[in-house]
Amino acid sequence: MSAITTPSRTQIAQALAAHGLRLRGGWTPAPGDSLPQLPNGKSAAVVWMVGMAGSECWPAFSASKFFTDGLPHPMDRWSAHIGDAMAQRWSGLALYPSDGPPYHPFQQWANRSEPTQSSPMMLRIHPEYGLWHAYRFALALPFLRAGDLEQTDLERQPMHTDLCLQCDGQPCLNACPVEAYTANGFLVNACASHLHRPEGKDCMESGCKARLACPVGEDFHYTKAHAQFHMRAFAASHS
Ligand code: B12
Ligand code: SF4
Ligand code: SF4
């Protein structure tokens, strides 16, 4: 039987960067986390969070075969291609945000790896990337090198507390033309219906106005092509 290779945090980050993906920190599972077993039958020692900030993954994704093959869910399939290969290489398991329902609690996991906070948009807000970030997969691995988790962003950066509570006027809450963001959550159908009408053209072409109204992370706004890709996917799945 071949020995298991334990990659360093730097090696993982470099392997991901080759695909325009970002290592978003990691966390150590506890028994209550009920993660699936790894292929060797053992529990994971660490879960690394993988995602992107802004449109950094767009060049690699849009150049991949998944973008043009005409099959459904191209970005999920692109992510799975990368995540499964890494999991196999390092004897772990890749877990995906869209696995489910029931879904893995990605936003709770993210909070254990990075200084993200809740926002009225239901998305986690990051002090640097704002609302312009997402997760592509989580890599559960059997071993962790000493010192690697002490380097997590959560421990290195000061916590920026209350970003949204201190936000002047909370412009995100007033920018949606159909008031899809309410005190009771996100009105998916109100948003989706608007996107299917001619009045929704702005959102379809430039991205969600509510998200764009947020002053945090403006340098990380998605490019037009990237924003349109997500808006079309969202509208198509809520027709
Ligand atoms: C179902 C789903 C949706 C549904 C419903 C969303 C909802 N608010 O219930 C729909 C289709 C509407 C949707 C839409 C979008 N989604 Co969505 N969605 C999911 C998905 C697949 C499952 C959510 C879930 O039920 N998780 C299960 C629970 C147990 O996990 P959780 O970590 O506990 O998550 C919940 C809590 O954290 C809670 N929460 C968040 N903040 C706070 C704060 C407090 C105090 C409390 C108590 C709870 C709480 O809300 C979460 C959802 O219920 C997640 C991926 C995932 N696996 O989590 C993506 C996810 C949440 N979506 C995401 C995104 C980006 C979007 C879109 C912007 C799509 C896009 N690409 O343009 C839109 C807009 C959403 C919006 N404004 O609300 C990202 C969010 C990234 C981020 N920055 O936080 C995720 C994490 C996927 C990803 N690949 O990264 N989504
Ligand atoms: S506009 Fe203000 S309240 Fe809304 S998400 Fe951004 S920082 Fe938070
Ligand atoms: S995409 Fe447009 S309609 Fe939907 S929530 Fe955002 S601003 Fe509102």
GROMACS .gro file of N, CA and C and ligand atoms in nm, residues 175-178 180-181 186 191 194-195 203 208-210 231, ligand 3:
model
   53
  175ALA      N    1  -3.181   4.896  -0.270
  175ALA     CA    2  -3.141   4.900  -0.410
  175ALA      C    3  -3.217   4.803  -0.501
  176CYS      N    4  -3.284   4.706  -0.442
  176CYS     CA    5  -3.354   4.608  -0.527
  176CYS      C    6  -3.484   4.666  -0.578
  177PRO      N    7  -3.506   4.668  -0.710
  177PRO     CA    8  -3.628   4.728  -0.765
  177PRO      C    9  -3.756   4.657  -0.723
  178VAL      N   10  -3.748   4.532  -0.679
  178VAL     CA   11  -3.870   4.461  -0.637
  178VAL      C   12  -3.867   4.427  -0.487
  180ALA      N   13  -3.675   4.254  -0.296
  180ALA     CA   14  -3.666   4.110  -0.268
  180ALA      C   15  -3.602   4.080  -0.133
  181TYR      N   16  -3.529   4.177  -0.078
  181TYR     CA   17  -3.471   4.156   0.055
  181TYR      C   18  -3.562   4.215   0.159
  186PHE      N   19  -3.497   3.647   0.189
  186PHE     CA   20  -3.485   3.677   0.047
  186PHE      C   21  -3.606   3.620  -0.026
  191CYS      N   22  -3.757   3.809  -0.699
  191CYS     CA   23  -3.634   3.834  -0.776
  191CYS      C   24  -3.641   3.763  -0.911
  194HIS      N   25  -3.879   3.910  -1.167
  194HIS     CA   26  -3.826   4.035  -1.222
  194HIS      C   27  -3.721   4.006  -1.330
  195LEU      N   28  -3.637   3.910  -1.303
  195LEU     CA   29  -3.529   3.878  -1.399
  195LEU      C   30  -3.584   3.829  -1.532
  203CYS      N   31  -3.032   4.396  -1.411
  203CYS     CA   32  -2.978   4.294  -1.318
  203CYS      C   33  -2.915   4.180  -1.398
  208CYS      N   34  -2.668   4.172  -0.965
  208CYS     CA   35  -2.768   4.210  -0.863
  208CYS      C   36  -2.740   4.352  -0.813
  209LYS      N   37  -2.840   4.441  -0.826
  209LYS     CA   38  -2.824   4.581  -0.785
  209LYS      C   39  -2.803   4.593  -0.634
  210ALA      N   40  -2.869   4.507  -0.559
  210ALA     CA   41  -2.856   4.512  -0.413
  210ALA      C   42  -2.712   4.480  -0.373
  231MET      N   43  -2.611   3.525  -1.314
  231MET     CA   44  -2.750   3.572  -1.323
  231MET      C   45  -2.831   3.480  -1.415
  242SF4     S1   46  -3.098   4.041  -0.891
  242SF4    FE1   47  -3.218   4.232  -0.911
  242SF4     S2   48  -3.428   4.167  -0.858
  242SF4    FE2   49  -3.292   4.008  -0.781
  242SF4     S3   50  -3.246   4.062  -0.569
  242SF4    FE3   51  -3.085   4.153  -0.694
  242SF4     S4   52  -3.154   4.360  -0.738
  242SF4    FE4   53  -3.335   4.243  -0.668
   0.00000   0.00000   0.00000
